[in-house]
PDB file of C-alpha atoms in Angstrom:
ATOM      1  CA  UNK V  11       4.337  12.978   3.655  1.00  0.00           C
ATOM      2  CA  UNK V  12       3.411   9.966   5.745  1.00  0.00           C
ATOM      3  CA  UNK V  13       0.634   7.458   5.564  1.00  0.00           C
ATOM      4  CA  UNK V  14      -1.660   6.966   8.544  1.00  0.00           C
ATOM      5  CA  UNK V  15       0.495   4.307  10.163  1.00  0.00           C
ATOM      6  CA  UNK V  16       3.575   6.541   9.930  1.00  0.00           C
ATOM      7  CA  UNK V  17       1.710   9.431  11.519  1.00  0.00           C
ATOM      8  CA  UNK V  18       0.474   7.186  14.340  1.00  0.00           C
ATOM      9  CA  UNK V  19       4.035   6.059  15.005  1.00  0.00           C
ATOM     10  CA  UNK V  20       5.220   9.685  15.087  1.00  0.00           C
ATOM     11  CA  UNK V  21       2.416  10.602  17.469  1.00  0.00           C
ATOM     12  CA  UNK V  22       3.430   7.786  19.796  1.00  0.00           C
ATOM     13  CA  UNK V  23       7.093   8.836  19.660  1.00  0.00           C
ATOM     14  CA  UNK V  24       6.309  12.470  20.463  1.00  0.00           C
ATOM     15  CA  UNK V  25       3.888  11.531  23.221  1.00  0.00           C
ATOM     16  CA  UNK V  26       6.449   9.177  24.738  1.00  0.00           C
ATOM     17  CA  UNK V  27       9.145  11.857  24.464  1.00  0.00           C
ATOM     18  CA  UNK V  28       6.860  14.349  26.213  1.00  0.00           C
ATOM     19  CA  UNK V  29       6.189  11.907  29.044  1.00  0.00           C
ATOM     20  CA  UNK V  30       9.904  11.118  29.452  1.00  0.00           C
ATOM     21  CA  UNK V  31      10.722  14.842  29.497  1.00  0.00           C
ATOM     22  CA  UNK V  32       8.084  15.457  32.153  1.00  0.00           C
ATOM     23  CA  UNK V  33       9.492  12.578  34.217  1.00  0.00           C
ATOM     24  CA  UNK V  34      12.958  14.204  34.081  1.00  0.00           C
ATOM     25  CA  UNK V  35      11.452  17.680  34.741  1.00  0.00           C
ATOM     26  CA  UNK V  36      12.423  19.030  31.322  1.00  0.00           C
ATOM     27  CA  UNK V  37       9.207  20.946  30.812  1.00  0.00           C
ATOM     28  CA  UNK V  38      10.413  23.006  27.863  1.00  0.00           C
ATOM     29  CA  UNK V  39      11.329  19.882  25.913  1.00  0.00           C
ATOM     30  CA  UNK V  40       8.036  18.286  26.950  1.00  0.00           C
ATOM     31  CA  UNK V  41       6.208  21.326  25.578  1.00  0.00           C
ATOM     32  CA  UNK V  42       8.070  21.022  22.246  1.00  0.00           C
ATOM     33  CA  UNK V  43       7.261  17.302  22.042  1.00  0.00           C
ATOM     34  CA  UNK V  44       3.634  18.055  22.909  1.00  0.00           C
ATOM     35  CA  UNK V  45       3.504  20.733  20.229  1.00  0.00           C
ATOM     36  CA  UNK V  46       4.910  18.302  17.657  1.00  0.00           C
ATOM     37  CA  UNK V  47       2.350  15.700  18.759  1.00  0.00           C
ATOM     38  CA  UNK V  48      -0.460  18.213  18.221  1.00  0.00           C
ATOM     39  CA  UNK V  49       1.018  19.262  14.870  1.00  0.00           C
ATOM     40  CA  UNK V  50       0.966  15.650  13.645  1.00  0.00           C
ATOM     41  CA  UNK V  51      -2.686  15.329  14.717  1.00  0.00           C
ATOM     42  CA  UNK V  52      -3.527  18.569  12.908  1.00  0.00           C
ATOM     43  CA  UNK V  53      -1.737  17.451   9.735  1.00  0.00           C
ATOM     44  CA  UNK V  54      -3.514  14.096   9.901  1.00  0.00           C
ATOM     45  CA  UNK V  55      -6.870  15.797   9.502  1.00  0.00           C
ATOM     46  CA  UNK V  56      -5.867  18.728   7.261  1.00  0.00           C
ATOM     47  CA  UNK V  57      -3.440  17.039   4.853  1.00  0.00           C
ATOM     48  CA  UNK V  58      -3.806  13.305   5.424  1.00  0.00           C
ATOM     49  CA  UNK V  59      -2.279  10.994   2.786  1.00  0.00           C
ATOM     50  CA  UNK V  60      -3.272  13.071  -0.241  1.00  0.00           C
ATOM     51  CA  UNK V  61       0.301  14.042  -1.113  1.00  0.00           C
ATOM     52  CA  UNK V  62       1.438  10.407  -1.133  1.00  0.00           C
ATOM     53  CA  UNK V  63      -1.616   9.460  -3.173  1.00  0.00           C
ATOM     54  CA  UNK V  64      -0.786  12.137  -5.736  1.00  0.00           C
ATOM     55  CA  UNK V  65       2.751  10.750  -5.999  1.00  0.00           C
ATOM     56  CA  UNK V  66       1.395   7.281  -6.774  1.00  0.00           C
ATOM     57  CA  UNK V  67      -1.259   8.752  -9.067  1.00  0.00           C
ATOM     58  CA  UNK V  68       1.346  10.587 -11.157  1.00  0.00           C
ATOM     59  CA  UNK V  69       3.328   7.343 -11.438  1.00  0.00           C
ATOM     60  CA  UNK V  70       0.164   5.544 -12.671  1.00  0.00           C
ATOM     61  CA  UNK V  71       0.101   3.274  -9.626  1.00  0.00           C
ATOM     62  CA  UNK V  72      -3.636   3.577  -9.116  1.00  0.00           C
ATOM     63  CA  UNK V  73      -3.945   0.704  -6.650  1.00  0.00           C
ATOM     64  CA  UNK V  74      -1.602   2.373  -4.149  1.00  0.00           C
ATOM     65  CA  UNK V  75      -3.152   5.783  -4.840  1.00  0.00           C
ATOM     66  CA  UNK V  76      -6.585   4.382  -4.057  1.00  0.00           C
ATOM     67  CA  UNK V  77      -5.264   2.854  -0.816  1.00  0.00           C
ATOM     68  CA  UNK V  78      -3.740   6.191   0.221  1.00  0.00           C
ATOM     69  CA  UNK V  79      -6.989   8.037  -0.546  1.00  0.00           C
ATOM     70  CA  UNK V  80      -8.933   5.442   1.440  1.00  0.00           C
ATOM     71  CA  UNK V  81      -6.885   6.466   4.499  1.00  0.00           C
ATOM     72  CA  UNK V  82      -8.413   9.952   4.479  1.00  0.00           C
ATOM     73  CA  UNK V  83     -10.651   9.889   7.559  1.00  0.00           C
ATOM     74  CA  UNK V  84     -12.931  12.766   6.589  1.00  0.00           C
ATOM     75  CA  UNK V  85     -12.473  14.543   3.236  1.00  0.00           C
ATOM     76  CA  UNK V  86     -14.523  17.537   4.405  1.00  0.00           C
ATOM     77  CA  UNK V  87     -11.802  18.387   6.931  1.00  0.00           C
ATOM     78  CA  UNK V  88      -8.996  18.507   4.361  1.00  0.00           C
ATOM     79  CA  UNK V  89      -7.474  21.872   3.542  1.00  0.00           C
ATOM     80  CA  UNK V  90      -8.812  23.506   0.378  1.00  0.00           C
ATOM     81  CA  UNK V  91      -5.783  22.618  -1.754  1.00  0.00           C
ATOM     82  CA  UNK V  92      -5.691  19.016  -0.583  1.00  0.00           C
ATOM     83  CA  UNK V  93      -9.443  18.628  -1.043  1.00  0.00           C
ATOM     84  CA  UNK V  94      -9.199  19.694  -4.680  1.00  0.00           C
ATOM     85  CA  UNK V  95      -6.505  17.107  -5.413  1.00  0.00           C
ATOM     86  CA  UNK V  96      -8.396  14.484  -3.429  1.00  0.00           C
ATOM     87  CA  UNK V  97     -11.568  14.979  -5.475  1.00  0.00           C
ATOM     88  CA  UNK V  98      -9.620  15.197  -8.751  1.00  0.00           C
ATOM     89  CA  UNK V  99      -7.885  11.872  -8.109  1.00  0.00           C
ATOM     90  CA  UNK V 100     -11.118  10.229  -6.933  1.00  0.00           C
ATOM     91  CA  UNK V 101     -12.821  11.396 -10.126  1.00  0.00           C
ATOM     92  CA  UNK V 102     -10.042  10.051 -12.343  1.00  0.00           C
ATOM     93  CA  UNK V 103     -10.090   6.699 -10.575  1.00  0.00           C
ATOM     94  CA  UNK V 104     -13.859   6.506 -10.958  1.00  0.00           C
ATOM     95  CA  UNK V 105     -13.373   7.166 -14.681  1.00  0.00           C
ATOM     96  CA  UNK V 106     -10.884   4.298 -14.859  1.00  0.00           C
ATOM     97  CA  UNK V 107     -13.485   2.061 -13.209  1.00  0.00           C
ATOM     98  CA  UNK V 108     -16.119   3.420 -15.631  1.00  0.00           C
ATOM     99  CA  UNK V 109     -18.325   4.673 -12.788  1.00  0.00           C
ATOM    100  CA  UNK V 110     -19.353   7.857 -14.567  1.00  0.00           C
ATOM    101  CA  UNK V 111     -21.863   9.135 -12.003  1.00  0.00           C
ATOM    102  CA  UNK V 112     -19.284   8.903  -9.230  1.00  0.00           C
ATOM    103  CA  UNK V 113     -16.674  10.532 -11.486  1.00  0.00           C
ATOM    104  CA  UNK V 114     -19.001  13.429 -12.270  1.00  0.00           C
ATOM    105  CA  UNK V 115     -19.715  13.921  -8.567  1.00  0.00           C
ATOM    106  CA  UNK V 116     -16.012  14.077  -7.695  1.00  0.00           C
ATOM    107  CA  UNK V 117     -15.121  16.333 -10.625  1.00  0.00           C
ATOM    108  CA  UNK V 118     -17.908  18.745  -9.683  1.00  0.00           C
ATOM    109  CA  UNK V 119     -16.504  18.903  -6.171  1.00  0.00           C
ATOM    110  CA  UNK V 120     -12.982  19.342  -7.548  1.00  0.00           C
ATOM    111  CA  UNK V 121     -14.155  22.270  -9.664  1.00  0.00           C
ATOM    112  CA  UNK V 122     -15.114  24.128  -6.477  1.00  0.00           C
ATOM    113  CA  UNK V 123     -11.663  23.839  -4.909  1.00  0.00           C
ATOM    114  CA  UNK V 124      -8.211  24.908  -6.064  1.00  0.00           C
ATOM    115  CA  UNK V 125      -6.651  22.005  -7.943  1.00  0.00           C
ATOM    116  CA  UNK V 126      -3.405  23.522  -9.095  1.00  0.00           C
ATOM    117  CA  UNK V 127      -2.910  25.968 -11.895  1.00  0.00           C
ATOM    118  CA  UNK V 128      -5.456  27.220 -14.357  1.00  0.00           C
ATOM    119  CA  UNK V 129      -4.589  24.374 -16.691  1.00  0.00           C
ATOM    120  CA  UNK V 130      -5.409  21.730 -14.070  1.00  0.00           C
ATOM    121  CA  UNK V 131      -8.756  23.380 -13.397  1.00  0.00           C
ATOM    122  CA  UNK V 132      -9.317  23.368 -17.165  1.00  0.00           C
ATOM    123  CA  UNK V 133      -8.798  19.610 -17.230  1.00  0.00           C
ATOM    124  CA  UNK V 134     -11.398  19.175 -14.493  1.00  0.00           C
ATOM    125  CA  UNK V 135     -13.872  21.120 -16.620  1.00  0.00           C
ATOM    126  CA  UNK V 136     -12.911  19.117 -19.716  1.00  0.00           C
ATOM    127  CA  UNK V 137     -13.691  15.918 -17.835  1.00  0.00           C
ATOM    128  CA  UNK V 138     -17.043  17.366 -16.809  1.00  0.00           C
ATOM    129  CA  UNK V 139     -17.772  18.326 -20.423  1.00  0.00           C
ATOM    130  CA  UNK V 140     -16.923  14.791 -21.579  1.00  0.00           C
ATOM    131  CA  UNK V 141     -19.197  13.326 -18.924  1.00  0.00           C
ATOM    132  CA  UNK V 142     -21.998  15.659 -20.018  1.00  0.00           C
ATOM    133  CA  UNK V 143     -21.431  14.479 -23.596  1.00  0.00           C
ATOM    134  CA  UNK V 144     -21.845  10.894 -22.441  1.00  0.00           C
ATOM    135  CA  UNK V 145     -25.224  11.839 -21.031  1.00  0.00           C
ATOM    136  CA  UNK V 146     -25.984  13.797 -24.232  1.00  0.00           C
ATOM    137  CA  UNK V 147     -26.547  16.976 -22.211  1.00  0.00           C
ATOM    138  CA  UNK V 148     -25.606  19.631 -24.755  1.00  0.00           C
ATOM    139  CA  UNK V 149     -26.183  22.641 -22.493  1.00  0.00           C
ATOM    140  CA  UNK V 150     -23.912  21.420 -19.703  1.00  0.00           C
ATOM    141  CA  UNK V 151     -21.243  20.318 -22.155  1.00  0.00           C
ATOM    142  CA  UNK V 152     -21.248  23.746 -23.813  1.00  0.00           C
ATOM    143  CA  UNK V 153     -21.076  25.526 -20.468  1.00  0.00           C
ATOM    144  CA  UNK V 154     -18.169  23.395 -19.259  1.00  0.00           C
ATOM    145  CA  UNK V 155     -16.224  23.795 -22.517  1.00  0.00           C
ATOM    146  CA  UNK V 156     -16.736  27.557 -22.420  1.00  0.00           C
ATOM    147  CA  UNK V 157     -15.269  27.696 -18.913  1.00  0.00           C
ATOM    148  CA  UNK V 158     -12.474  25.291 -19.858  1.00  0.00           C
ATOM    149  CA  UNK V 159     -11.552  27.437 -22.862  1.00  0.00           C
ATOM    150  CA  UNK V 160     -10.955  30.396 -20.570  1.00  0.00           C
ATOM    151  CA  UNK V 161      -8.598  28.344 -18.392  1.00  0.00           C
ATOM    152  CA  UNK V 162      -6.795  26.294 -21.049  1.00  0.00           C
ATOM    153  CA  UNK V 163      -3.133  27.175 -21.376  1.00  0.00           C
ATOM    154  CA  UNK V 164      -1.483  24.128 -22.930  1.00  0.00           C
ATOM    155  CA  UNK V 165      -1.864  23.102 -26.556  1.00  0.00           C
ATOM    156  CA  UNK V 166      -2.996  19.636 -25.488  1.00  0.00           C
ATOM    157  CA  UNK V 167      -5.910  21.005 -23.474  1.00  0.00           C
ATOM    158  CA  UNK V 168      -6.865  23.316 -26.356  1.00  0.00           C
ATOM    159  CA  UNK V 169      -6.868  20.355 -28.756  1.00  0.00           C
ATOM    160  CA  UNK V 170      -9.077  18.350 -26.400  1.00  0.00           C
ATOM    161  CA  UNK V 171     -11.488  21.272 -26.099  1.00  0.00           C
ATOM    162  CA  UNK V 172     -11.665  21.523 -29.899  1.00  0.00           C
ATOM    163  CA  UNK V 173     -12.525  17.801 -30.089  1.00  0.00           C
ATOM    164  CA  UNK V 174     -15.191  18.193 -27.430  1.00  0.00           C
ATOM    165  CA  UNK V 175     -16.677  21.145 -29.322  1.00  0.00           C
ATOM    166  CA  UNK V 176     -16.840  19.056 -32.496  1.00  0.00           C
ATOM    167  CA  UNK V 177     -18.665  16.335 -30.572  1.00  0.00           C
ATOM    168  CA  UNK V 178     -21.057  18.891 -29.121  1.00  0.00           C
ATOM    169  CA  UNK V 179     -21.927  20.167 -32.592  1.00  0.00           C
ATOM    170  CA  UNK V 180     -22.869  16.606 -33.576  1.00  0.00           C
ATOM    171  CA  UNK V 181     -25.487  16.436 -30.802  1.00  0.00           C
TER     172      UNK V 181
END
């Protein structure tokens, strides 16, 4: 759970430790340090700063969450679980900025990846249904609410779905 700078510092420490171990002919320790160096590189691309961003996102610190998400070098390389959270948070931040096309794009991507439990996936679909309502696209809104109904577990999500269905019937 480090940001990019923290991971770079760790990489430098492990690389330096490996070089020192090689200098003192401690090849086993150099191999361990090299392995840890490679592990940090792997985690940089597969996990990145998404976990820290989700921590800030849950605490409603959207500025820091956006900075952490901006550190992700290539979202396509993230692991499936991290990619779902990445897209979910990007979609919510786009909603806060009232960029609805960008929000719909990110929520559609988030719907293709595991986001958490069934309830979390239901919220992604609820957001997509709301965005379809904004565009007055009745068919998409109905399809998204139908899928969200199947995944909804909490009473709050069920209440939101009922409200969305009432809005759909007004179209």
